[in-house]
Coordinates of C-alpha atoms in Angstrom, one line a residue:
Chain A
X258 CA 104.1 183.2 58.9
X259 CA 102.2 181.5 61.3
X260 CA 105.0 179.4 62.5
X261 CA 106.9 183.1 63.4
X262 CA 103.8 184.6 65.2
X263 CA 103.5 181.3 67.1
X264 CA 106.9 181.7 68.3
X265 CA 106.9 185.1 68.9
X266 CA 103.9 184.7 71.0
X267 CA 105.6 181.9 72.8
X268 CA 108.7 184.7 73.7
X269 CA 106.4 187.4 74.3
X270 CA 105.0 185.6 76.9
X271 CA 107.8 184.4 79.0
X272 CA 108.9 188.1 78.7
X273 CA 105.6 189.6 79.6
X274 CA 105.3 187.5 82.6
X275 CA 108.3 189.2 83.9
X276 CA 107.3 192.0 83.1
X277 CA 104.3 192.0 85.1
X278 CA 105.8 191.1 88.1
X279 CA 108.4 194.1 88.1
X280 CA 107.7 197.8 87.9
X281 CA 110.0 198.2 85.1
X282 CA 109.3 196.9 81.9
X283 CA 110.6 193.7 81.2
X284 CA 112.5 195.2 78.1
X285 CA 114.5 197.2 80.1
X286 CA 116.7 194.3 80.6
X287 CA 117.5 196.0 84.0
X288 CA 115.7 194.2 86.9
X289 CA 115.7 190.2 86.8
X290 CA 112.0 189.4 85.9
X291 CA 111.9 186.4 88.1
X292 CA 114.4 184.3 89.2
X293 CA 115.1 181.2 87.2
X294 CA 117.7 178.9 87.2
X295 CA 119.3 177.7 84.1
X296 CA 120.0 174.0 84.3
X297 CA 117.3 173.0 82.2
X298 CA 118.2 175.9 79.8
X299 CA 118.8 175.2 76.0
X300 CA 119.8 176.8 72.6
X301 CA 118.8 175.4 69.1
X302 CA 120.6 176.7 66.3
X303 CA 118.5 178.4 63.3
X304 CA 121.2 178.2 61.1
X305 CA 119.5 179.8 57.7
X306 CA 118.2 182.7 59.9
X307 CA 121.7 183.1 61.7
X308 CA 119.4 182.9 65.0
X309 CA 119.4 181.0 68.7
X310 CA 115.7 179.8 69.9
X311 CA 116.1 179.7 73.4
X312 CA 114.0 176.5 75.3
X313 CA 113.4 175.0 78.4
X314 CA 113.8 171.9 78.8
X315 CA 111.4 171.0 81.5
X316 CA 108.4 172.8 80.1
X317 CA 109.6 171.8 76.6
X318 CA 109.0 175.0 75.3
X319 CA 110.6 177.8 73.1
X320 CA 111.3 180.9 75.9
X321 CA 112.7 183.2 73.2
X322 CA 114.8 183.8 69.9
X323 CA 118.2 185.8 69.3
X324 CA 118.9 187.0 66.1
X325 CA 122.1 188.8 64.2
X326 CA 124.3 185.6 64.9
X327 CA 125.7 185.8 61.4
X328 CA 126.2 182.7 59.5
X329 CA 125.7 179.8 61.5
X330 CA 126.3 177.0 59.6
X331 CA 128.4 174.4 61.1
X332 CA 128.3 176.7 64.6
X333 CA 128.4 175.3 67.8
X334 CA 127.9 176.6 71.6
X335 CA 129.5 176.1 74.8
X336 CA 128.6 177.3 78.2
X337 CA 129.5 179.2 80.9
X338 CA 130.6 177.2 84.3
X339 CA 127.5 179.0 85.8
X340 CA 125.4 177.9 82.8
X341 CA 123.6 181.3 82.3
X342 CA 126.1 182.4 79.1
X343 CA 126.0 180.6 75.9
X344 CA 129.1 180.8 73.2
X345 CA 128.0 180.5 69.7
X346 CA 130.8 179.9 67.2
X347 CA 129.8 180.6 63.8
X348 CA 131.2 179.6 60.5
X349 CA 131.6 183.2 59.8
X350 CA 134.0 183.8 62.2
X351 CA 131.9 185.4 64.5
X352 CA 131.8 184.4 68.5
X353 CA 129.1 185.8 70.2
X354 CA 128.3 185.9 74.1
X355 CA 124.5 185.4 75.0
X356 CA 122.9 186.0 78.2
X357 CA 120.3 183.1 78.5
X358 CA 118.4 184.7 81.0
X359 CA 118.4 188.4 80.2
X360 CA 117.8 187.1 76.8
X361 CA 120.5 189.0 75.1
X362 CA 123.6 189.5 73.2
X363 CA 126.4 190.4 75.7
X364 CA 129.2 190.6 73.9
X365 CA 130.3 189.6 70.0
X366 CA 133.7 189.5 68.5
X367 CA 134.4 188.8 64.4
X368 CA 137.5 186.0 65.2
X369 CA 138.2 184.5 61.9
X370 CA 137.2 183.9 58.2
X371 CA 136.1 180.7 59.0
X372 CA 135.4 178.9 61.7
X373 CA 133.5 175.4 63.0
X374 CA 133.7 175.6 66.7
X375 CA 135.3 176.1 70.2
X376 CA 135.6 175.0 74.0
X377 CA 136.2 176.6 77.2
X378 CA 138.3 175.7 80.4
X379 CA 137.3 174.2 83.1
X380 CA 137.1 177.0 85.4
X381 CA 135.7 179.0 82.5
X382 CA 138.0 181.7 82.1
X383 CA 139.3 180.9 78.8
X384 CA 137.0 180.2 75.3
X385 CA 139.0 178.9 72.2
X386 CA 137.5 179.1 68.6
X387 CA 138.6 176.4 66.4
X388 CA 139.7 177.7 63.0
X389 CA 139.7 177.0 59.7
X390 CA 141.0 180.3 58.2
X391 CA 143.1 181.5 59.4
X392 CA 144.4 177.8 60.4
X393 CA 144.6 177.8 63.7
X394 CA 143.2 178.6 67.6
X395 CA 142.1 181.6 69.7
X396 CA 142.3 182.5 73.1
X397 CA 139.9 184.8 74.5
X398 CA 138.8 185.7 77.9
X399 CA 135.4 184.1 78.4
X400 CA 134.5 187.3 80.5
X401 CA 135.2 190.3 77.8
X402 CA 135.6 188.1 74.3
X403 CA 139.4 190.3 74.6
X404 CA 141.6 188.4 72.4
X405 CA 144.6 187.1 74.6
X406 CA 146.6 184.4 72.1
X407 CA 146.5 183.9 68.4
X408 CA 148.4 180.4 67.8
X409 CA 148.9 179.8 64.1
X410 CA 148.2 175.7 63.0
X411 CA 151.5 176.5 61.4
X412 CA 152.3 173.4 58.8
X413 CA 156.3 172.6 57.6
X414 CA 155.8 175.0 54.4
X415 CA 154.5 178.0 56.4
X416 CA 151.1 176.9 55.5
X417 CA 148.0 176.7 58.1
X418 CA 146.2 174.0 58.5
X419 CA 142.6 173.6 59.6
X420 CA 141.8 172.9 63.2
X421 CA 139.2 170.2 63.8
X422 CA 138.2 168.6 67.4
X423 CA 138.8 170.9 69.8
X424 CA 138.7 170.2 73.2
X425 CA 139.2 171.2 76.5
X426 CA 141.8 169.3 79.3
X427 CA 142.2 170.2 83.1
X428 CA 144.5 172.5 83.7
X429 CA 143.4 175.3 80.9
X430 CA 144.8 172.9 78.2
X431 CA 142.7 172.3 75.1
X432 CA 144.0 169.3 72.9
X433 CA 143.1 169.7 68.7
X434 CA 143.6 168.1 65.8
X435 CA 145.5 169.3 62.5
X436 CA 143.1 168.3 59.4
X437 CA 145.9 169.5 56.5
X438 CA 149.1 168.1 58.8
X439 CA 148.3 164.9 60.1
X440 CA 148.8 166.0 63.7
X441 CA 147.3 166.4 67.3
X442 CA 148.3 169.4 69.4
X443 CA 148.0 170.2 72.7
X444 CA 148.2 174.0 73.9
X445 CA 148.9 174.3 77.4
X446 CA 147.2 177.9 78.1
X447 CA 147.9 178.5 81.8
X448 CA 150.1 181.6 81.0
X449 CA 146.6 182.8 78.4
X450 CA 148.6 184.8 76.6
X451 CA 151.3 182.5 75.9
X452 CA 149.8 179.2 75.0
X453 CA 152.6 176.8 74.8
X454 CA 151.8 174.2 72.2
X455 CA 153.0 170.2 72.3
X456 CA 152.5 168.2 68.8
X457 CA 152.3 165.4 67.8
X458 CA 153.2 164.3 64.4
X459 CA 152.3 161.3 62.3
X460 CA 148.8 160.3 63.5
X461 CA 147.3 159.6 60.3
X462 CA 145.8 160.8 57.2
X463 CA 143.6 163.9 57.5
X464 CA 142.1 163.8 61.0
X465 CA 138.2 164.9 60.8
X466 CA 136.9 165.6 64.0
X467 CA 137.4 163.9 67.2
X468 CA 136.5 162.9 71.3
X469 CA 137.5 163.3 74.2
X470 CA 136.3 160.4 76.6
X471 CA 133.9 161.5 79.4
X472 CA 136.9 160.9 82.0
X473 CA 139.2 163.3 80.0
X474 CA 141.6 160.2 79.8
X475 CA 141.7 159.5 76.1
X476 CA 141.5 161.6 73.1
X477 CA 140.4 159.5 69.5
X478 CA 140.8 161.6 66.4
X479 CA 139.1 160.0 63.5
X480 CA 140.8 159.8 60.1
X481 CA 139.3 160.3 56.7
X482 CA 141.9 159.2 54.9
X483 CA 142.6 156.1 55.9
X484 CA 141.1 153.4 58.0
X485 CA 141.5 153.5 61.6
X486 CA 142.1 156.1 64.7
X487 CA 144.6 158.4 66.0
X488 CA 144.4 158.1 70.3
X489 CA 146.2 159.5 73.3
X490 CA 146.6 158.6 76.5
X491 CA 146.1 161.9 78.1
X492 CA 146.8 160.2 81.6
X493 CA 150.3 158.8 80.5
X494 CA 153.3 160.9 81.9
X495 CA 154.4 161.2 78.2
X496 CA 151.5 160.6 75.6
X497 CA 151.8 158.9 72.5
X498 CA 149.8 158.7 69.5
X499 CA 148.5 155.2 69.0
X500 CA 146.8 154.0 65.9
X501 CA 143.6 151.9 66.7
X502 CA 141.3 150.4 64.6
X503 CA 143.7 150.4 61.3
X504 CA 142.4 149.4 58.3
X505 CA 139.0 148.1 60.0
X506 CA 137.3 148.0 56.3
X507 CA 140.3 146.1 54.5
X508 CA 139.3 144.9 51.7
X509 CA 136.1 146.4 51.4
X510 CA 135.5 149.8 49.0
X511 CA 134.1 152.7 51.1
X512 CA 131.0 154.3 50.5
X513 CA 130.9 158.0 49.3
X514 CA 130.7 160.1 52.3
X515 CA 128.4 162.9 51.8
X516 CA 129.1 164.1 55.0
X517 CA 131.8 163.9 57.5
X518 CA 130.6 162.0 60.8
X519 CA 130.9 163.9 64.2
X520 CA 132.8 162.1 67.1
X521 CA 131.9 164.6 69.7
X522 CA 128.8 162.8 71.0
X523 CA 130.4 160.6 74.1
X524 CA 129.3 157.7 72.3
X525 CA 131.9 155.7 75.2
X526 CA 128.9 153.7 77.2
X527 CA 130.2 151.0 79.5
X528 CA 133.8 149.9 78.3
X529 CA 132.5 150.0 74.9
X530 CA 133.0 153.0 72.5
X531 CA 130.6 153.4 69.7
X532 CA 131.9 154.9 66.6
X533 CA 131.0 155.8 62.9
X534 CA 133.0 153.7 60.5
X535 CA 133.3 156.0 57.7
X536 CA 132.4 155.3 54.5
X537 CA 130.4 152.2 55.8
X538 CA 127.2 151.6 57.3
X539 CA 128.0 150.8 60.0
X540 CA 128.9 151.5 63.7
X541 CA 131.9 150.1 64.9
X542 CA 132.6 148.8 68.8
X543 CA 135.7 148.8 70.8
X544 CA 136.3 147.8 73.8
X545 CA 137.8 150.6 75.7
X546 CA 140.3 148.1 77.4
X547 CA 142.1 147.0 74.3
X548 CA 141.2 149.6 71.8
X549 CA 140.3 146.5 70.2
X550 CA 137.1 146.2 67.5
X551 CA 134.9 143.7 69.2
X552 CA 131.8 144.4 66.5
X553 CA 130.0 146.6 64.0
X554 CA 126.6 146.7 64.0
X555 CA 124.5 147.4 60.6
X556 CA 122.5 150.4 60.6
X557 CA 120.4 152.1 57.8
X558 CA 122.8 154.7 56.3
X559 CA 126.2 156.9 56.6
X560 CA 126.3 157.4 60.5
X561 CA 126.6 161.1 61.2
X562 CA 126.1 161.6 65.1
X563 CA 126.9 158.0 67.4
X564 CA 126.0 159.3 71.2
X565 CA 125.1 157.9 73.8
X566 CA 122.6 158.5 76.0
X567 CA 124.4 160.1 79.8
X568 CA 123.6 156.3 81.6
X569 CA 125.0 154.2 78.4
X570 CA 122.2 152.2 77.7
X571 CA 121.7 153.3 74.3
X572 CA 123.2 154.8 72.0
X573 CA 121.4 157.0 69.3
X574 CA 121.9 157.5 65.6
X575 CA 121.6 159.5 62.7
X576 CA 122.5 159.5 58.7
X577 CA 124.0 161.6 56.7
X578 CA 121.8 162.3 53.3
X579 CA 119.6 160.5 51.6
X580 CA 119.2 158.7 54.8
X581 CA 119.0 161.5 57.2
X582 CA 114.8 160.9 57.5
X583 CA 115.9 158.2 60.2
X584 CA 116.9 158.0 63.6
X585 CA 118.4 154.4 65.2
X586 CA 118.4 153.2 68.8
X587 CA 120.9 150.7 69.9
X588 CA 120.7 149.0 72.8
X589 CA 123.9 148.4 74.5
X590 CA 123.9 145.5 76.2
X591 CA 122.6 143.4 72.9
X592 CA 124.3 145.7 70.7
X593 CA 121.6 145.9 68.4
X594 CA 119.5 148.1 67.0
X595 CA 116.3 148.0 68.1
X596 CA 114.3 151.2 66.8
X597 CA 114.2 153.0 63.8
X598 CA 112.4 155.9 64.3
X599 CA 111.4 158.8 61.3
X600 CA 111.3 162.0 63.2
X601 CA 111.2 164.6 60.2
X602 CA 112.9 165.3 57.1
X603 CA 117.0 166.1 57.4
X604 CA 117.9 165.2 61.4
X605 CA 120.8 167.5 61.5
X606 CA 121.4 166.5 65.3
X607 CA 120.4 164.9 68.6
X608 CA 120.8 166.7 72.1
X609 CA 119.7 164.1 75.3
X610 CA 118.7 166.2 78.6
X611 CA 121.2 166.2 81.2
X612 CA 119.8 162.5 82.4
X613 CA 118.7 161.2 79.6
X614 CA 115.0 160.5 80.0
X615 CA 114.1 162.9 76.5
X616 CA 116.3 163.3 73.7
X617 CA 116.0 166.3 71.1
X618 CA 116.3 166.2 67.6
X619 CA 116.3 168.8 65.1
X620 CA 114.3 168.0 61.5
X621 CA 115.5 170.8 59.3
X622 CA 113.7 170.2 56.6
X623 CA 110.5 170.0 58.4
X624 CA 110.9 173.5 60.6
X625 CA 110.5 171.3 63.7
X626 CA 112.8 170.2 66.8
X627 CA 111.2 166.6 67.8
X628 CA 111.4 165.4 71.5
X629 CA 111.1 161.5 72.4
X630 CA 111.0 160.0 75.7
X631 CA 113.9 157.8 75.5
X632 CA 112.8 155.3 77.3
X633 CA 109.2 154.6 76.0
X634 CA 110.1 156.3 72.5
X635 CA 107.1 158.0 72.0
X636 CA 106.9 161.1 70.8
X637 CA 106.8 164.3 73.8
X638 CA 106.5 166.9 72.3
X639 CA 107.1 169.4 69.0
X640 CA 108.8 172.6 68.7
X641 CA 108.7 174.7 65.7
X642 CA 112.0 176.4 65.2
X643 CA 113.1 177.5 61.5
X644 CA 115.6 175.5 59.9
X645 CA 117.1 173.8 63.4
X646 CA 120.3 172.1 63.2
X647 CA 122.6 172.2 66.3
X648 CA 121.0 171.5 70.1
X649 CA 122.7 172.3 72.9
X650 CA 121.5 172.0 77.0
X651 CA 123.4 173.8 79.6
X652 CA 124.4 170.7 81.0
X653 CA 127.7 170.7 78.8
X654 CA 128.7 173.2 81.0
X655 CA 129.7 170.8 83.2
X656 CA 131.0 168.2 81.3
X657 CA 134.9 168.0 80.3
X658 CA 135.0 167.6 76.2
X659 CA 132.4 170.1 76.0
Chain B
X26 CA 138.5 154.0 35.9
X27 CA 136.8 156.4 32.8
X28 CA 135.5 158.4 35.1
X29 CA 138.9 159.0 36.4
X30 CA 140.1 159.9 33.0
X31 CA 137.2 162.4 32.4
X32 CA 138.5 164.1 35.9
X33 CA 141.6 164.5 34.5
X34 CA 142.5 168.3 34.3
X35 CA 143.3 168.2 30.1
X36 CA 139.7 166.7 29.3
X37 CA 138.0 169.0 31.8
X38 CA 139.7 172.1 29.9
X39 CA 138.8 170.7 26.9
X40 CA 135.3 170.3 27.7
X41 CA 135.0 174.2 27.8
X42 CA 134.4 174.2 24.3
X43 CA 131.1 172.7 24.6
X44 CA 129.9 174.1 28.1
X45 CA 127.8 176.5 26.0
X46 CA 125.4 173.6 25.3
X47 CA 123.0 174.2 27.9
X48 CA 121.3 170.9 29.5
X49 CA 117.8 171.0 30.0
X50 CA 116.7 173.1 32.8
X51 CA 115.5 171.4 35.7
X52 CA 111.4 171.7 36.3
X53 CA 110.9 174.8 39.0
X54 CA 110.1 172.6 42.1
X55 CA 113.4 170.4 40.6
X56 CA 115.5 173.4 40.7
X57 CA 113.9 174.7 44.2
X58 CA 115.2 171.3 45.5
X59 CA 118.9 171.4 44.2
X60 CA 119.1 174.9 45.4
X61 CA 118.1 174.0 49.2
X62 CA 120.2 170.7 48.5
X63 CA 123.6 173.3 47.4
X64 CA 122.3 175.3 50.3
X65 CA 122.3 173.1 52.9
X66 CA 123.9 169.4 52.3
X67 CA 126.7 170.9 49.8
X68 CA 127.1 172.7 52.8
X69 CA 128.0 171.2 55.5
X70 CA 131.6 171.3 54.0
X71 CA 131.2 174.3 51.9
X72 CA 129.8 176.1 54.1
X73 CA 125.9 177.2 53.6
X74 CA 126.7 180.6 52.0
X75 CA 129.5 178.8 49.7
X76 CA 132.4 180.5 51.2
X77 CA 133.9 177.3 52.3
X78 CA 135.0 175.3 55.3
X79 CA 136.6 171.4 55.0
X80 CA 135.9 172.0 51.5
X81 CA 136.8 175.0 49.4
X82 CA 134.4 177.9 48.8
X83 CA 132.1 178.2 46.2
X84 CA 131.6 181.4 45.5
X85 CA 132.0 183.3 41.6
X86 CA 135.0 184.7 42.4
X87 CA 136.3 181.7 44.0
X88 CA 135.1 179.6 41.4
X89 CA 136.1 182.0 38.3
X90 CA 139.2 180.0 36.7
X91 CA 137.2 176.4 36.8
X92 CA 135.0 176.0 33.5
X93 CA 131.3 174.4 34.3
X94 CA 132.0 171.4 32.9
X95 CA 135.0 170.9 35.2
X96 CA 133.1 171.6 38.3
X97 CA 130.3 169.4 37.0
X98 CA 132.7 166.5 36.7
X99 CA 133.6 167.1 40.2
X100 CA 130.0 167.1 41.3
X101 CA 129.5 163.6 39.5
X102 CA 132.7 162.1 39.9
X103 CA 134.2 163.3 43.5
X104 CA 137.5 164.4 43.9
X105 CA 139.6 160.9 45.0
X106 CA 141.8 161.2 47.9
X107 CA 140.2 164.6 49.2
X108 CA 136.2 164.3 50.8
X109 CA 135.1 165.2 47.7
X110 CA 132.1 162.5 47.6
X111 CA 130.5 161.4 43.9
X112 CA 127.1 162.6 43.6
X113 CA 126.1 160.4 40.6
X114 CA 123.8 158.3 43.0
X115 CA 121.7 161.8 43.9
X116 CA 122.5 164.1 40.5
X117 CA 121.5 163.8 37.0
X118 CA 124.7 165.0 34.4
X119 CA 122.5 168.1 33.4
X120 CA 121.7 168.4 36.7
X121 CA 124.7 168.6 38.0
X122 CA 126.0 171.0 34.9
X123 CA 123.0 172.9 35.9
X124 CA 124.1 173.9 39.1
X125 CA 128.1 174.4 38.3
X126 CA 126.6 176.8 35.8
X127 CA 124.9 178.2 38.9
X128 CA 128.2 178.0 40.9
X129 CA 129.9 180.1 38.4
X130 CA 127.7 182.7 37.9
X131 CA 127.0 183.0 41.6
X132 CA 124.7 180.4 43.5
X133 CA 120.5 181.3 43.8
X134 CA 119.2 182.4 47.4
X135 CA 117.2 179.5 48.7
X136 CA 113.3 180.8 48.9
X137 CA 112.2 182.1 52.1
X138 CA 109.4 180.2 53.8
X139 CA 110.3 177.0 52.9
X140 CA 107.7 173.7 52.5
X141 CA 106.5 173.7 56.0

């Protein structure tokens, strides 16, 4: 109750002060209140609630609070090129357009049954949802949410499969991953509404997720059913799949996995790319030259999010459950880890700002988002926000992968 | 290696006969606890409201055809070869028959307000 009034307030305000400063009510939605830009802009997923808090990154404080997302577990957001529109993907299916500034849902469209994510091209004209069921992706214009391409994950039986690590490539391409077909795709969507798909077959057993290296060059897929990597060479005239890291745990049994790790976190610092080994705990380290394992480094549980911070320095951590009270810091150029910090009960995810002096991290289980400076580790500043899980700044908006 | 036999599909079905024995109920605050824990770690594959995502959904209807003691087996034991993972490190037995006898006759709402 008082955590809800307290946020209210905190959106009331920001609205009110517009308001005062125009003729019209602020509610109107008509006139801009004041002008604002929207770099330091941010979204925090209240996934029980179906709802967006809306912060600011430089005051570190809540500006306001969307609701009627729908079910938003598992959802995740991309931005606009101009950073002022955020796209929230929900499980549900449902893909809804919010105007950070006006505060407000511009435009919503029920895609799917199910549904884990999406990304948009580089000159933001296009959005794709990721699907689950129906197997497959969706083209829509980021402008209108107007459906231009439906393009089945269509498996040798007829069967769909379920799409996981979407991402976007130059050229309004956006390269996936087949979770039921062991295959990478690549759907080149320069005609919108006749995406032309390449695949790739082979790569390995049931790929979970996967990254796309801050340069755009190199695509990993992780696999959960074996040991080991799928990768392209996105720069190569003709790519090939290439299996890296195979069988890095011979020998040893695997862990349960109570929950599958996300790649997306750009967890390539230096030549070094930082990855969860699954089933272990552990984080494994290639060099990006060889594709080679140079190390692992111990941490303290199943390693859900690896990502580093936008210099490379360090690269933060966090655990699946029961570990998921803990956050690690390693430091790159020792590889080790040299914090363990306890931010909350269930750290669901971490967002850094755009350079990497504060990182964010949402404590579920304690109804609060935690910010740190990264450099000193203390603690900045908390936000109460019901039930966080996903962050996301507007600086994805310029960042390919994203 | 017994626990893969007691995954096996004939044992499972045979186990209906006794599903009727109800385990022990877990204490209130117990129960609060596996409900946020279905809720919310169960779904991060299953999706939060149980309709499904990497891993099936658990809704009744979805769930209608497996017997509780089936899906509690799966609960304990994982399901090799798929992300299934065992829960026997975080779950009790009864537990775990508690809440595939929730499952099947459609999964609690978590509390609103949550602990702080």
């Amino acid at each position: 109750m008082k955590r809800r009034s307290l946020l209210s307030l905190a959106a009331g305000t920001s609205l009110l002060a517009g308001g005062c400063a125009s003729t019209q009510p602020a509610a109107s939605g008509d006139a801009a209140p004041i002008l604002q830009g929207t770099g330091d802009l941010g979204v925090v997923i209240e996934r029980a609630r179906g709802a967006l808090t809306l912060v600011n990154t430089s005051r570190r404080e809540v500006t306001g609070r969307i609701e009627g997302l729908g079910d938003l577990s598992h959802a995740s957001v991309v931005f606009s090129r101009d950073a002022r529109f955020a796209y929230v993907f929900g499980r549900d299916g449902g893909l809804t357009r919010v105007d950070l500034l006006t505060q407000r849902i511009t435009h919503r469209a029920m895609q799917a049954g199910n549904s884990i994510g999406g990304a948009i091209s580089a000159d933001g004209s296009l959005v794709v949802a990721q699907n689950y069921t129906p197997g497959g992706i969706k083209v829509f214009d980021a402008a209108t949410l107007e459906l231009l391409a439906d393009v089945p994950a269509t498996m040798a039986g007829g069967q769909r499969s379920r799409v996981v690590g979407l991402a976007d490539l130059p050229q309004r391409r956006f390269v996936y991953s087949l979770f039921d077909a062991a295959a990478i795709c690549i759907a080149d969507c320069s005609n919108p509404r006749q995406p032309r798909v390449t695949t790739f077959e082979n790569i390995g057993q049931q790929p979970y997720d996967a990254l796309l290296s801050p340069n755009g060059r190199t695509y990993i897929a992780g696999l959960f059913g074996e040991d080991g990597l799928a990768m392209l060479d996105l720069w190569d005239d003709k790519p090939q799949v290439r299996r890296i890291l195979s069988g890095y745990g011979r020998g040893e049994k695997p862990l349960p996995v109570y929950k599958m790790p996300h790649l997306r976190g750009w967890a390539i610092a230096g030549r070094h790319a930082y990855l969860p080994a699954i089933g272990r705990h552990e984080v494994l380290i290639v060099d990006t030259g060889s594709w080679q394992e140079v190390g692992r480094i111990p941490v303290a549980g199943q390693p859900v999010f690896v990502m580093a911070r936008p210099d490379g320095r360090q690269v933060w951590v966090n655990f699946s459950v029961p570990d998921y009270n803990r956050v690690q810091v390693i430091d790159t150029p020792s590889q080790r880890v040299v914090q363990t910090l306890e931010p909350g009960k269930a750290v669901l995810h971490m967002e850094f700002t755009p350079r990497g002096e504060s990182v964010w991290i949402s404590c579920r289980d304690d109804n609060r988002v935690q910010v740190y400076d990264t450099h000193t580790r203390e603690l900045q500043g908390t936000l109460h926000v019901d039930a966080p899980s996903g962050i996301f700044f507007t600086a994805r908006a310029q960042r390919m992968g994203f | 290696m017994a626990r893969n036999a007691f995954l096996s599909l004939t044992l499972a079905l045979a186990a209906t006969a006794t599903w009727a024995q109800a385990p022990a109920a877990p204490s209130p605050e117990r129960a609060t606890q596996l409900i946020r824990m279905v809720r919310q770690d169960c779904g991060s594959c299953h999706g939060m409201r149980l309709t499904g995502g990497l891993g099936p959904a658990l809704t009744r209807e979805a769930l209608a055809a497996k017997p509780a003691d089936y899906l509690a087996a799966v609960i304990i034991h994982g399901i090799p070869g798929t992300p299934m993972p065992p829960w026997s490190a975080m779950l009790s037995d009864a537990e775990a028959l508690w809440i595939a006898q929730q499952l099947s006759t459609g999964f609690p709402e978590e509390r609103k307000n949550p602990a702080p």
